[in-house]
Amino acid sequence: MRANPNIVVTGTPGVGKTTHCETLAERTGLRHLSVNQVVKDKGCHEGWDEEYQSWIVDEDKLLDALEDEVAEGGCIIDWHACDLFPERWVDLVVVLRVDTSTLYDRLKARKYPEKKLQENLDSEIMDVLLQEARDSYDENIIVELTSNTTDEMDSNVDRVEAWIKQWKKDNPPDGGNDDGTI
Ligand code: ADP
Ligand code: MG
């Protein structure tokens, strides 16, 4: 049993995953687990895709690299996909959403190649990440939140922080029995 929950923060590139994860980690003391960073640092890839300007991820290697840390609990997992993680690892899935024009501006500012930019906009418009979450996890653990403005982000962080507090109340370390028995 984990002492702290694992939360996946997912969504199309540019929706605000990293910003949310960093703020949440600061506020709650849970660990921001940047899957991108693990892919890079631990070489969980089969090389660099020049056209898309991204790593070609080796999912088996990545799962192996993440397993011990995630099993411990208390990870805020920052990744633009979520079908990778087994259901038993995940307590909450936050799918961030953003308006198309806002996403366009954010990806343009990142100087994404035109094809990559367009594909990511299409993915957001067609709810690809939300659908992926629904295909992979129980709908009761999925929450869809908008991330167009800093006010929305503040309110999202408040909500997730409150959810974590409640999770800890519902999942006390001794299973809720004073004498530690089941
Ligand atoms: P992701 O990790 O999903 O790719 P980032 O967290 O890097 O996204 O955010 C992309 C850009 O959008 C950053 O410049 C960030 O400051 C900005 N941003 C993210 N979320 C918001 C928000 N809710 N309101 C305003 N700007 C945001
Ligand atoms: Mg990011």
Tab-separated table of C-alpha atoms and ligand atoms in Angstrom:
chain	number	residue	atom	x	y	z
A	1	MET	CA	0.000	0.000	0.000
A	2	ARG	CA	1.342	3.440	-0.931
A	3	ALA	CA	1.578	6.164	1.724
A	4	ASN	CA	1.080	8.801	-0.981
A	5	PRO	CA	-0.898	8.673	-4.224
A	6	ASN	CA	0.499	8.625	-7.737
A	7	ILE	CA	-1.010	11.210	-10.041
A	8	VAL	CA	-0.573	11.300	-13.812
A	9	VAL	CA	-0.783	14.774	-15.341
A	10	THR	CA	-1.303	14.332	-19.051
A	11	GLY	CA	-2.380	16.266	-22.133
A	12	THR	CA	-1.117	17.497	-25.478
A	13	PRO	CA	2.313	19.188	-25.421
A	14	GLY	CA	1.878	22.825	-24.359
A	15	VAL	CA	-1.242	22.398	-22.187
A	16	GLY	CA	0.693	23.114	-18.997
A	17	LYS	CA	1.691	19.712	-17.584
A	18	THR	CA	5.154	20.707	-16.390
A	19	THR	CA	3.957	23.997	-14.893
A	20	HIS	CA	1.158	22.198	-13.008
A	21	CYS	CA	3.459	19.383	-11.830
A	22	GLU	CA	6.118	21.791	-10.552
A	23	THR	CA	3.571	23.861	-8.646
A	24	LEU	CA	1.880	20.778	-7.222
A	25	ALA	CA	5.204	19.301	-6.116
A	26	GLU	CA	6.127	22.548	-4.392
A	27	ARG	CA	2.781	22.780	-2.631
A	28	THR	CA	2.369	19.140	-1.587
A	29	GLY	CA	5.891	17.797	-1.148
A	30	LEU	CA	5.174	14.993	-3.633
A	31	ARG	CA	7.820	14.355	-6.300
A	32	HIS	CA	7.611	15.780	-9.811
A	33	LEU	CA	8.538	12.873	-12.069
A	34	SER	CA	9.372	14.250	-15.490
A	35	VAL	CA	9.150	11.256	-17.798
A	36	ASN	CA	10.874	13.246	-20.567
A	37	GLN	CA	13.846	13.702	-18.286
A	38	VAL	CA	13.970	9.983	-17.485
A	39	VAL	CA	13.821	9.137	-21.201
A	40	LYS	CA	16.797	11.405	-21.770
A	41	ASP	CA	18.840	10.638	-18.641
A	42	LYS	CA	18.406	6.872	-18.680
A	43	GLY	CA	18.531	6.467	-22.452
A	44	CYS	CA	15.028	4.955	-22.749
A	45	HIS	CA	14.875	5.633	-26.460
A	46	GLU	CA	15.927	4.337	-29.844
A	47	GLY	CA	17.346	7.633	-31.039
A	48	TRP	CA	16.255	11.138	-31.995
A	49	ASP	CA	13.553	11.877	-34.560
A	50	GLU	CA	14.821	14.858	-36.536
A	51	GLU	CA	11.505	15.658	-38.183
A	52	TYR	CA	9.533	15.712	-34.921
A	53	GLN	CA	12.401	16.955	-32.802
A	54	SER	CA	11.742	14.348	-30.141
A	55	TRP	CA	13.052	11.038	-28.792
A	56	ILE	CA	11.738	7.751	-30.157
A	57	VAL	CA	10.723	6.226	-26.825
A	58	ASP	CA	11.506	2.628	-25.905
A	59	GLU	CA	8.464	1.917	-23.715
A	60	ASP	CA	9.769	-1.309	-22.159
A	61	LYS	CA	12.976	0.354	-21.039
A	62	LEU	CA	11.006	3.340	-19.782
A	63	LEU	CA	8.655	1.223	-17.664
A	64	ASP	CA	11.635	-0.612	-16.151
A	65	ALA	CA	13.325	2.706	-15.383
A	66	LEU	CA	10.216	4.103	-13.665
A	67	GLU	CA	8.930	1.060	-11.840
A	68	ASP	CA	10.786	1.337	-8.503
A	69	GLU	CA	10.159	5.031	-8.064
A	70	VAL	CA	6.472	4.830	-8.943
A	71	ALA	CA	5.883	1.741	-6.786
A	72	GLU	CA	6.939	3.813	-3.789
A	73	GLY	CA	4.077	6.283	-4.418
A	74	GLY	CA	3.999	10.073	-4.178
A	75	CYS	CA	4.847	10.732	-7.833
A	76	ILE	CA	3.328	13.473	-9.914
A	77	ILE	CA	3.967	11.979	-13.323
A	78	ASP	CA	4.481	14.471	-16.151
A	79	TRP	CA	3.999	12.807	-19.537
A	80	HIS	CA	2.074	13.435	-22.765
A	81	ALA	CA	0.589	9.943	-22.731
A	82	CYS	CA	-0.844	7.749	-20.025
A	83	ASP	CA	-1.577	4.358	-21.571
A	84	LEU	CA	1.983	3.397	-20.612
A	85	PHE	CA	1.308	3.096	-16.906
A	86	PRO	CA	-0.449	0.028	-15.461
A	87	GLU	CA	-3.731	0.814	-13.704
A	88	ARG	CA	-2.394	-0.424	-10.353
A	89	TRP	CA	0.206	2.355	-10.381
A	90	VAL	CA	-2.219	5.209	-10.810
A	91	ASP	CA	-4.592	6.849	-8.305
A	92	LEU	CA	-5.633	9.931	-10.303
A	93	VAL	CA	-5.328	11.005	-13.933
A	94	VAL	CA	-5.508	14.739	-14.637
A	95	VAL	CA	-6.103	15.505	-18.315
A	96	LEU	CA	-5.315	19.158	-19.013
A	97	ARG	CA	-7.149	20.882	-21.847
A	98	VAL	CA	-6.608	24.129	-23.646
A	99	ASP	CA	-8.317	26.216	-26.350
A	100	THR	CA	-6.911	25.736	-29.839
A	101	SER	CA	-5.773	29.329	-30.326
A	102	THR	CA	-3.992	29.351	-26.963
A	103	LEU	CA	-2.276	26.077	-27.748
A	104	TYR	CA	-1.266	27.394	-31.166
A	105	ASP	CA	0.415	30.412	-29.558
A	106	ARG	CA	2.228	28.270	-26.970
A	107	LEU	CA	3.552	25.765	-29.523
A	108	LYS	CA	4.511	28.541	-31.935
A	109	ALA	CA	6.498	30.174	-29.120
A	110	ARG	CA	8.318	26.850	-28.724
A	111	LYS	CA	9.227	26.947	-32.402
A	112	TYR	CA	7.708	23.555	-33.121
A	113	PRO	CA	8.164	22.406	-36.736
A	114	GLU	CA	4.938	23.079	-38.716
A	115	LYS	CA	3.975	19.400	-39.043
A	116	LYS	CA	4.464	18.672	-35.355
A	117	LEU	CA	2.531	21.819	-34.426
A	118	GLN	CA	-0.411	20.881	-36.658
A	119	GLU	CA	-0.519	17.290	-35.404
A	120	ASN	CA	-0.577	18.430	-31.809
A	121	LEU	CA	-3.374	20.911	-32.503
A	122	ASP	CA	-5.366	18.129	-34.212
A	123	SER	CA	-4.720	15.849	-31.259
A	124	GLU	CA	-6.097	18.479	-28.844
A	125	ILE	CA	-9.141	19.197	-31.026
A	126	MET	CA	-9.925	15.475	-31.321
A	127	ASP	CA	-9.616	14.767	-27.551
A	128	VAL	CA	-6.894	12.181	-28.213
A	129	LEU	CA	-5.325	12.244	-24.745
A	130	LEU	CA	-8.691	12.268	-22.978
A	131	GLN	CA	-9.748	9.259	-25.021
A	132	GLU	CA	-6.497	7.496	-24.257
A	133	ALA	CA	-7.054	8.088	-20.544
A	134	ARG	CA	-10.602	6.722	-20.795
A	135	ASP	CA	-9.366	3.649	-22.663
A	136	SER	CA	-6.723	2.959	-20.017
A	137	TYR	CA	-8.316	3.816	-16.647
A	138	ASP	CA	-11.549	3.693	-14.703
A	139	GLU	CA	-13.527	6.844	-15.461
A	140	ASN	CA	-13.848	7.561	-11.733
A	141	ILE	CA	-10.151	8.390	-11.454
A	142	ILE	CA	-10.031	10.693	-14.500
A	143	VAL	CA	-10.518	14.444	-14.182
A	144	GLU	CA	-10.475	16.848	-17.128
A	145	LEU	CA	-9.332	20.403	-16.270
A	146	THR	CA	-8.824	23.475	-18.454
A	147	SER	CA	-5.480	25.283	-18.429
A	148	ASN	CA	-5.928	28.442	-20.480
A	149	THR	CA	-5.127	30.978	-17.792
A	150	THR	CA	-3.097	31.257	-14.618
A	151	ASP	CA	-6.351	31.615	-12.650
A	152	GLU	CA	-7.480	28.259	-14.027
A	153	MET	CA	-4.148	26.766	-13.111
A	154	ASP	CA	-4.376	28.082	-9.534
A	155	SER	CA	-7.815	26.596	-9.151
A	156	ASN	CA	-6.656	23.254	-10.660
A	157	VAL	CA	-3.770	23.090	-8.214
A	158	ASP	CA	-6.143	23.834	-5.296
A	159	ARG	CA	-8.448	21.051	-6.439
A	160	VAL	CA	-5.699	18.451	-6.776
A	161	GLU	CA	-4.186	19.481	-3.455
A	162	ALA	CA	-7.564	18.979	-1.781
A	163	TRP	CA	-7.927	15.623	-3.529
A	164	ILE	CA	-4.514	14.508	-2.181
A	165	LYS	CA	-5.525	15.457	1.370
A	166	GLN	CA	-8.719	13.443	1.038
A	167	TRP	CA	-6.846	10.488	-0.460
A	168	LYS	CA	-4.533	10.430	2.557
A	169	LYS	CA	-7.500	10.477	4.923
A	170	ASP	CA	-9.114	7.618	3.024
A	171	ASN	CA	-5.876	5.618	2.842
A	172	PRO	CA	-4.247	5.833	6.268
A	173	PRO	CA	-0.931	3.951	6.549
A	174	ASP	CA	-2.310	1.405	9.043
A	175	GLY	CA	-5.462	0.757	7.072
A	176	GLY	CA	-7.523	2.757	9.550
A	177	ASN	CA	-7.187	0.347	12.496
A	178	ASP	CA	-5.556	1.688	15.611
A	179	ASP	CA	-3.970	-1.644	16.428
A	180	GLY	CA	-2.658	-2.103	12.899
A	181	THR	CA	-4.719	-5.245	12.222
A	182	ILE	CA	-6.906	-5.600	9.176
B	1	ADP	P1	3.614	21.058	-21.146
B	1	ADP	O1	4.513	20.558	-20.053
B	1	ADP	O2	2.247	20.454	-21.110
B	1	ADP	O3	4.213	20.947	-22.509
B	1	ADP	P2	4.202	23.689	-20.030
B	1	ADP	O4	3.911	23.546	-18.583
B	1	ADP	O5	5.634	23.637	-20.437
B	1	ADP	O6	3.369	22.617	-20.885
B	1	ADP	O7	3.529	25.044	-20.508
B	1	ADP	C1	3.688	25.532	-21.821
B	1	ADP	C2	3.668	27.055	-21.797
B	1	ADP	O8	2.371	27.502	-21.469
B	1	ADP	C3	4.600	27.660	-20.749
B	1	ADP	O9	5.140	28.843	-21.287
B	1	ADP	C4	3.683	27.962	-19.576
B	1	ADP	O10	4.143	29.045	-18.824
B	1	ADP	C5	2.378	28.288	-20.280
B	1	ADP	N1	1.211	27.853	-19.488
B	1	ADP	C6	0.943	26.602	-19.096
B	1	ADP	N2	-0.218	26.530	-18.414
B	1	ADP	C7	-0.686	27.797	-18.374
B	1	ADP	C8	-1.872	28.382	-17.813
B	1	ADP	N3	-2.799	27.651	-17.158
B	1	ADP	N4	-2.040	29.712	-17.957
B	1	ADP	C9	-1.123	30.462	-18.609
B	1	ADP	N5	0.010	29.966	-19.177
B	1	ADP	C10	0.217	28.653	-19.056
B	2	MG	MG	6.423	19.611	-20.250
